[in-house]
């Protein structure tokens, strides 16, 4: 299956993606994770992305489209994948559609986690505290100020994707405000597996 997880930062896409990986046996492709690795490794892409990511802005479309085009050709992704954090603009979605068409493959579903955006800042503060308590590094962009920019980027650049995928008959909305298990169950229902 080829699935896109859509939803604002802090909606729980990463958490649900991990569960889908276990259940469906296909990889999670997170552009955020790939970009963070590029930043840590100091690659040219990482150097280009770092300042944008630190302030919560989006990385240019051509950069992430290039990363995904390479990644979906890798052997583990040929049979399907769960996209987490991509596409984030209509231009990315169009480029992705063209990529799939060229490969002769198609998307199965776009699962949108619908959440109350007011609740997201609290969630992000909690996520940072939990990571800290586990002794894990806290994401630099998980602080309320940068988070606001990330949410603005979502509202202006990513939210229009819902309409895009409705028009393509692909959108499967799910209530993301319920417990993690309930959201997992709702996703299982909309995917039919
Ligand atoms: P995430 O881990 O998905 O929250 O992504 C962290 C940051 O990486 C975002 O705030 C953006 O700066 C960048 N990023 C991740 N995915 C994309 C994308 N598809 N398009 C543009 N920027 C992205």
PDB file of C-alpha atoms and ligand atoms in Angstrom:
ATOM      1  CA  UNK A   1       0.000   0.000   0.000  1.00  0.00           C
ATOM      2  CA  UNK A   2       1.080   3.559  -0.656  1.00  0.00           C
ATOM      3  CA  UNK A   3      -0.269   5.804   2.053  1.00  0.00           C
ATOM      4  CA  UNK A   4       0.151   9.477   2.900  1.00  0.00           C
ATOM      5  CA  UNK A   5      -0.357  10.636   6.486  1.00  0.00           C
ATOM      6  CA  UNK A   6      -1.532  14.219   6.508  1.00  0.00           C
ATOM      7  CA  UNK A   7      -2.030  16.496   9.499  1.00  0.00           C
ATOM      8  CA  UNK A   8      -0.464  19.411  11.347  1.00  0.00           C
ATOM      9  CA  UNK A   9       2.746  19.090  13.359  1.00  0.00           C
ATOM     10  CA  UNK A  10       2.017  17.332  16.642  1.00  0.00           C
ATOM     11  CA  UNK A  11      -1.078  15.552  15.271  1.00  0.00           C
ATOM     12  CA  UNK A  12       0.437  12.130  15.901  1.00  0.00           C
ATOM     13  CA  UNK A  13       1.556  11.212  12.365  1.00  0.00           C
ATOM     14  CA  UNK A  14       4.878   9.777  13.560  1.00  0.00           C
ATOM     15  CA  UNK A  15       3.243   7.672  16.293  1.00  0.00           C
ATOM     16  CA  UNK A  16       0.649   6.252  13.914  1.00  0.00           C
ATOM     17  CA  UNK A  17       3.224   5.704  11.166  1.00  0.00           C
ATOM     18  CA  UNK A  18       5.248   3.434  13.487  1.00  0.00           C
ATOM     19  CA  UNK A  19       2.134   1.331  14.125  1.00  0.00           C
ATOM     20  CA  UNK A  20       1.358   1.104  10.414  1.00  0.00           C
ATOM     21  CA  UNK A  21       4.919  -0.029   9.743  1.00  0.00           C
ATOM     22  CA  UNK A  22       4.447  -2.908  12.191  1.00  0.00           C
ATOM     23  CA  UNK A  23       1.047  -3.886  10.864  1.00  0.00           C
ATOM     24  CA  UNK A  24       1.610  -3.521   7.126  1.00  0.00           C
ATOM     25  CA  UNK A  25       5.310  -4.323   6.922  1.00  0.00           C
ATOM     26  CA  UNK A  26       6.119  -1.335   4.749  1.00  0.00           C
ATOM     27  CA  UNK A  27       8.585   1.451   5.619  1.00  0.00           C
ATOM     28  CA  UNK A  28       7.827   4.868   7.055  1.00  0.00           C
ATOM     29  CA  UNK A  29       9.303   7.603   4.892  1.00  0.00           C
ATOM     30  CA  UNK A  30       9.623  10.759   6.979  1.00  0.00           C
ATOM     31  CA  UNK A  31      11.119  13.735   5.149  1.00  0.00           C
ATOM     32  CA  UNK A  32      11.629  15.407   8.555  1.00  0.00           C
ATOM     33  CA  UNK A  33      13.781  12.455   9.739  1.00  0.00           C
ATOM     34  CA  UNK A  34      15.693  12.363   6.448  1.00  0.00           C
ATOM     35  CA  UNK A  35      16.375  16.085   6.620  1.00  0.00           C
ATOM     36  CA  UNK A  36      17.468  15.877  10.280  1.00  0.00           C
ATOM     37  CA  UNK A  37      19.933  13.105   9.303  1.00  0.00           C
ATOM     38  CA  UNK A  38      21.228  15.291   6.469  1.00  0.00           C
ATOM     39  CA  UNK A  39      21.694  18.178   8.929  1.00  0.00           C
ATOM     40  CA  UNK A  40      23.577  15.923  11.398  1.00  0.00           C
ATOM     41  CA  UNK A  41      25.755  14.527   8.632  1.00  0.00           C
ATOM     42  CA  UNK A  42      26.471  18.019   7.314  1.00  0.00           C
ATOM     43  CA  UNK A  43      25.595  17.128   3.707  1.00  0.00           C
ATOM     44  CA  UNK A  44      24.950  19.941   1.184  1.00  0.00           C
ATOM     45  CA  UNK A  45      21.184  19.360   1.561  1.00  0.00           C
ATOM     46  CA  UNK A  46      21.554  19.475   5.346  1.00  0.00           C
ATOM     47  CA  UNK A  47      23.462  22.728   5.185  1.00  0.00           C
ATOM     48  CA  UNK A  48      20.766  24.224   2.966  1.00  0.00           C
ATOM     49  CA  UNK A  49      17.904  22.970   5.161  1.00  0.00           C
ATOM     50  CA  UNK A  50      19.227  23.698   8.650  1.00  0.00           C
ATOM     51  CA  UNK A  51      18.346  27.392   9.066  1.00  0.00           C
ATOM     52  CA  UNK A  52      14.893  26.887   7.520  1.00  0.00           C
ATOM     53  CA  UNK A  53      14.129  23.944   9.811  1.00  0.00           C
ATOM     54  CA  UNK A  54      15.435  25.777  12.888  1.00  0.00           C
ATOM     55  CA  UNK A  55      12.969  28.574  12.334  1.00  0.00           C
ATOM     56  CA  UNK A  56      10.069  26.285  11.388  1.00  0.00           C
ATOM     57  CA  UNK A  57       9.871  27.194   7.704  1.00  0.00           C
ATOM     58  CA  UNK A  58       9.522  24.686   4.901  1.00  0.00           C
ATOM     59  CA  UNK A  59      12.518  23.470   2.911  1.00  0.00           C
ATOM     60  CA  UNK A  60      12.212  24.179  -0.867  1.00  0.00           C
ATOM     61  CA  UNK A  61       9.949  21.831  -2.806  1.00  0.00           C
ATOM     62  CA  UNK A  62      12.671  20.672  -5.207  1.00  0.00           C
ATOM     63  CA  UNK A  63      14.856  19.521  -2.296  1.00  0.00           C
ATOM     64  CA  UNK A  64      12.228  17.286  -0.680  1.00  0.00           C
ATOM     65  CA  UNK A  65      10.843  16.092  -4.017  1.00  0.00           C
ATOM     66  CA  UNK A  66      14.368  14.977  -4.963  1.00  0.00           C
ATOM     67  CA  UNK A  67      14.820  13.169  -1.642  1.00  0.00           C
ATOM     68  CA  UNK A  68      11.519  11.303  -2.024  1.00  0.00           C
ATOM     69  CA  UNK A  69      12.099  10.455  -5.695  1.00  0.00           C
ATOM     70  CA  UNK A  70      15.335   8.689  -4.689  1.00  0.00           C
ATOM     71  CA  UNK A  71      13.881   7.074  -1.582  1.00  0.00           C
ATOM     72  CA  UNK A  72      10.825   5.436  -3.205  1.00  0.00           C
ATOM     73  CA  UNK A  73      13.122   3.713  -5.705  1.00  0.00           C
ATOM     74  CA  UNK A  74      14.955   1.846  -2.929  1.00  0.00           C
ATOM     75  CA  UNK A  75      14.115  -1.877  -2.731  1.00  0.00           C
ATOM     76  CA  UNK A  76      12.303  -1.746   0.635  1.00  0.00           C
ATOM     77  CA  UNK A  77       9.866   0.891  -0.673  1.00  0.00           C
ATOM     78  CA  UNK A  78       9.002  -0.727  -3.981  1.00  0.00           C
ATOM     79  CA  UNK A  79       6.071  -2.665  -2.473  1.00  0.00           C
ATOM     80  CA  UNK A  80       4.641   0.331  -0.631  1.00  0.00           C
ATOM     81  CA  UNK A  81       5.347   2.944   2.025  1.00  0.00           C
ATOM     82  CA  UNK A  82       3.858   5.326   4.546  1.00  0.00           C
ATOM     83  CA  UNK A  83       4.693   8.942   3.864  1.00  0.00           C
ATOM     84  CA  UNK A  84       4.939  11.044   7.011  1.00  0.00           C
ATOM     85  CA  UNK A  85       5.475  14.770   6.458  1.00  0.00           C
ATOM     86  CA  UNK A  86       5.412  14.668   2.659  1.00  0.00           C
ATOM     87  CA  UNK A  87       3.859  16.185   0.598  1.00  0.00           C
ATOM     88  CA  UNK A  88       3.490  19.511   2.390  1.00  0.00           C
ATOM     89  CA  UNK A  89       2.578  21.778  -0.550  1.00  0.00           C
ATOM     90  CA  UNK A  90       0.343  21.360  -3.582  1.00  0.00           C
ATOM     91  CA  UNK A  91       3.454  21.593  -5.801  1.00  0.00           C
ATOM     92  CA  UNK A  92       4.976  18.625  -3.902  1.00  0.00           C
ATOM     93  CA  UNK A  93       1.729  16.659  -4.289  1.00  0.00           C
ATOM     94  CA  UNK A  94       1.691  17.316  -8.034  1.00  0.00           C
ATOM     95  CA  UNK A  95       5.342  16.332  -8.396  1.00  0.00           C
ATOM     96  CA  UNK A  96       4.640  13.183  -6.386  1.00  0.00           C
ATOM     97  CA  UNK A  97       1.667  12.248  -8.587  1.00  0.00           C
ATOM     98  CA  UNK A  98       3.881  12.663 -11.659  1.00  0.00           C
ATOM     99  CA  UNK A  99       6.551  10.476 -10.019  1.00  0.00           C
ATOM    100  CA  UNK A 100       4.066   7.684  -9.289  1.00  0.00           C
ATOM    101  CA  UNK A 101       2.584   7.867 -12.787  1.00  0.00           C
ATOM    102  CA  UNK A 102       6.070   7.576 -14.256  1.00  0.00           C
ATOM    103  CA  UNK A 103       6.742   4.495 -12.092  1.00  0.00           C
ATOM    104  CA  UNK A 104       3.395   2.997 -13.085  1.00  0.00           C
ATOM    105  CA  UNK A 105       2.287   2.939  -9.435  1.00  0.00           C
ATOM    106  CA  UNK A 106      -0.514   4.672  -7.602  1.00  0.00           C
ATOM    107  CA  UNK A 107      -1.517   6.015  -4.237  1.00  0.00           C
ATOM    108  CA  UNK A 108      -3.976   3.994  -2.130  1.00  0.00           C
ATOM    109  CA  UNK A 109      -5.102   6.545   0.447  1.00  0.00           C
ATOM    110  CA  UNK A 110      -4.405   9.854   2.145  1.00  0.00           C
ATOM    111  CA  UNK A 111      -5.244   9.600   5.847  1.00  0.00           C
ATOM    112  CA  UNK A 112      -5.787  13.014   7.377  1.00  0.00           C
ATOM    113  CA  UNK A 113      -5.506  13.275  11.167  1.00  0.00           C
ATOM    114  CA  UNK A 114      -7.975  15.981  12.135  1.00  0.00           C
ATOM    115  CA  UNK A 115      -7.007  17.736  15.358  1.00  0.00           C
ATOM    116  CA  UNK A 116      -8.014  20.777  17.312  1.00  0.00           C
ATOM    117  CA  UNK A 117      -5.166  23.152  16.500  1.00  0.00           C
ATOM    118  CA  UNK A 118      -5.517  24.870  19.893  1.00  0.00           C
ATOM    119  CA  UNK A 119      -4.508  21.584  21.547  1.00  0.00           C
ATOM    120  CA  UNK A 120      -1.345  21.234  19.502  1.00  0.00           C
ATOM    121  CA  UNK A 121       0.888  23.643  21.404  1.00  0.00           C
ATOM    122  CA  UNK A 122       0.151  21.715  24.629  1.00  0.00           C
ATOM    123  CA  UNK A 123       0.944  18.445  22.863  1.00  0.00           C
ATOM    124  CA  UNK A 124       4.245  19.732  21.598  1.00  0.00           C
ATOM    125  CA  UNK A 125       5.287  20.994  25.037  1.00  0.00           C
ATOM    126  CA  UNK A 126       4.387  17.548  26.409  1.00  0.00           C
ATOM    127  CA  UNK A 127       6.343  15.797  23.638  1.00  0.00           C
ATOM    128  CA  UNK A 128       9.447  17.853  24.463  1.00  0.00           C
ATOM    129  CA  UNK A 129       9.116  17.106  28.210  1.00  0.00           C
ATOM    130  CA  UNK A 130       8.648  13.372  27.598  1.00  0.00           C
ATOM    131  CA  UNK A 131      11.697  13.201  25.334  1.00  0.00           C
ATOM    132  CA  UNK A 132      13.721  15.024  27.974  1.00  0.00           C
ATOM    133  CA  UNK A 133      12.516  12.635  30.722  1.00  0.00           C
ATOM    134  CA  UNK A 134      13.619   9.656  28.581  1.00  0.00           C
ATOM    135  CA  UNK A 135      17.022  11.270  28.247  1.00  0.00           C
ATOM    136  CA  UNK A 136      16.496  11.752  24.508  1.00  0.00           C
ATOM    137  CA  UNK A 137      17.493  14.917  22.693  1.00  0.00           C
ATOM    138  CA  UNK A 138      14.635  17.389  22.361  1.00  0.00           C
ATOM    139  CA  UNK A 139      13.907  18.547  18.826  1.00  0.00           C
ATOM    140  CA  UNK A 140      15.120  22.090  18.411  1.00  0.00           C
ATOM    141  CA  UNK A 141      11.917  23.044  16.615  1.00  0.00           C
ATOM    142  CA  UNK A 142       9.693  21.651  19.403  1.00  0.00           C
ATOM    143  CA  UNK A 143       9.498  24.913  21.313  1.00  0.00           C
ATOM    144  CA  UNK A 144       6.339  27.054  21.393  1.00  0.00           C
ATOM    145  CA  UNK A 145       7.795  29.912  19.347  1.00  0.00           C
ATOM    146  CA  UNK A 146       9.120  27.846  16.436  1.00  0.00           C
ATOM    147  CA  UNK A 147       6.073  25.631  16.674  1.00  0.00           C
ATOM    148  CA  UNK A 148       3.866  28.628  15.892  1.00  0.00           C
ATOM    149  CA  UNK A 149       5.793  29.169  12.640  1.00  0.00           C
ATOM    150  CA  UNK A 150       5.435  25.454  11.799  1.00  0.00           C
ATOM    151  CA  UNK A 151       1.698  25.682  12.407  1.00  0.00           C
ATOM    152  CA  UNK A 152       1.467  28.804  10.221  1.00  0.00           C
ATOM    153  CA  UNK A 153       3.329  26.967   7.457  1.00  0.00           C
ATOM    154  CA  UNK A 154       0.824  24.135   7.814  1.00  0.00           C
ATOM    155  CA  UNK A 155      -2.190  26.434   7.652  1.00  0.00           C
ATOM    156  CA  UNK A 156      -1.024  28.396   4.638  1.00  0.00           C
ATOM    157  CA  UNK A 157       0.901  25.810   2.598  1.00  0.00           C
ATOM    158  CA  UNK A 158      -0.171  22.304   3.671  1.00  0.00           C
ATOM    159  CA  UNK A 159      -3.874  22.594   4.602  1.00  0.00           C
ATOM    160  CA  UNK A 160      -4.847  23.190   0.912  1.00  0.00           C
ATOM    161  CA  UNK A 161      -3.755  19.586   0.286  1.00  0.00           C
ATOM    162  CA  UNK A 162      -6.985  18.339   1.890  1.00  0.00           C
ATOM    163  CA  UNK A 163      -8.971  19.870  -0.963  1.00  0.00           C
ATOM    164  CA  UNK A 164      -6.454  18.559  -3.486  1.00  0.00           C
ATOM    165  CA  UNK A 165      -6.897  14.980  -2.277  1.00  0.00           C
ATOM    166  CA  UNK A 166     -10.680  15.322  -1.907  1.00  0.00           C
ATOM    167  CA  UNK A 167     -10.734  16.295  -5.584  1.00  0.00           C
ATOM    168  CA  UNK A 168      -8.683  13.164  -6.337  1.00  0.00           C
ATOM    169  CA  UNK A 169     -11.048  10.987  -4.288  1.00  0.00           C
ATOM    170  CA  UNK A 170      -8.201   9.993  -1.965  1.00  0.00           C
ATOM    171  CA  UNK A 171      -8.885  11.750   1.353  1.00  0.00           C
ATOM    172  CA  UNK A 172      -9.804   9.623   4.387  1.00  0.00           C
ATOM    173  CA  UNK A 173     -10.316  11.928   7.405  1.00  0.00           C
ATOM    174  CA  UNK A 174      -9.818  10.483  10.896  1.00  0.00           C
ATOM    175  CA  UNK A 175     -10.489  12.090  14.295  1.00  0.00           C
ATOM    176  CA  UNK A 176      -7.003  12.573  15.707  1.00  0.00           C
ATOM    177  CA  UNK A 177      -8.183  13.866  19.083  1.00  0.00           C
ATOM    178  CA  UNK A 178      -8.983  10.428  20.458  1.00  0.00           C
ATOM    179  CA  UNK A 179      -6.550   8.108  22.265  1.00  0.00           C
ATOM    180  CA  UNK A 180      -3.578   6.708  20.332  1.00  0.00           C
ATOM    181  CA  UNK A 181      -5.233   3.249  20.219  1.00  0.00           C
ATOM    182  CA  UNK A 182      -8.549   4.647  19.046  1.00  0.00           C
ATOM    183  CA  UNK A 183      -6.855   6.609  16.283  1.00  0.00           C
ATOM    184  CA  UNK A 184      -4.971   3.456  15.223  1.00  0.00           C
ATOM    185  CA  UNK A 185      -8.292   1.598  15.054  1.00  0.00           C
ATOM    186  CA  UNK A 186      -9.943   4.392  13.056  1.00  0.00           C
ATOM    187  CA  UNK A 187      -7.056   4.309  10.565  1.00  0.00           C
ATOM    188  CA  UNK A 188      -7.388   0.545  10.262  1.00  0.00           C
ATOM    189  CA  UNK A 189     -11.076   1.041   9.481  1.00  0.00           C
ATOM    190  CA  UNK A 190     -10.576   3.653   6.771  1.00  0.00           C
ATOM    191  CA  UNK A 191      -7.815   1.610   5.143  1.00  0.00           C
ATOM    192  CA  UNK A 192      -9.831  -1.589   5.391  1.00  0.00           C
ATOM    193  CA  UNK A 193      -6.782  -3.436   6.801  1.00  0.00           C
TER     194      UNK A 193
HETATM  195  P1  LIG B   1       8.686  17.136  10.567  1.00  0.00           P
HETATM  196  O1  LIG B   1       9.612  16.210  11.284  1.00  0.00           O
HETATM  197  O2  LIG B   1       7.829  16.451   9.554  1.00  0.00           O
HETATM  198  O3  LIG B   1       7.863  17.991  11.520  1.00  0.00           O
HETATM  199  O4  LIG B   1       9.605  18.149   9.732  1.00  0.00           O
HETATM  200  C1  LIG B   1      10.533  18.994  10.371  1.00  0.00           C
HETATM  201  C2  LIG B   1      10.935  20.131   9.437  1.00  0.00           C
HETATM  202  O5  LIG B   1      11.551  19.588   8.259  1.00  0.00           O
HETATM  203  C3  LIG B   1       9.797  20.989   8.915  1.00  0.00           C
HETATM  204  O6  LIG B   1       9.446  22.018   9.833  1.00  0.00           O
HETATM  205  C4  LIG B   1      10.399  21.533   7.633  1.00  0.00           C
HETATM  206  O7  LIG B   1      11.339  22.565   7.902  1.00  0.00           O
HETATM  207  C5  LIG B   1      11.174  20.348   7.118  1.00  0.00           C
HETATM  208  N1  LIG B   1      10.356  19.458   6.243  1.00  0.00           N
HETATM  209  C6  LIG B   1      10.000  18.176   6.475  1.00  0.00           C
HETATM  210  N2  LIG B   1       9.266  17.681   5.467  1.00  0.00           N
HETATM  211  C7  LIG B   1       9.129  18.691   4.568  1.00  0.00           C
HETATM  212  C8  LIG B   1       8.462  18.817   3.321  1.00  0.00           C
HETATM  213  N3  LIG B   1       7.759  17.802   2.794  1.00  0.00           N
HETATM  214  N4  LIG B   1       8.539  20.015   2.678  1.00  0.00           N
HETATM  215  C9  LIG B   1       9.247  21.035   3.187  1.00  0.00           C
HETATM  216  N5  LIG B   1       9.880  21.009   4.365  1.00  0.00           N
HETATM  217  C10 LIG B   1       9.833  19.834   5.060  1.00  0.00           C
END
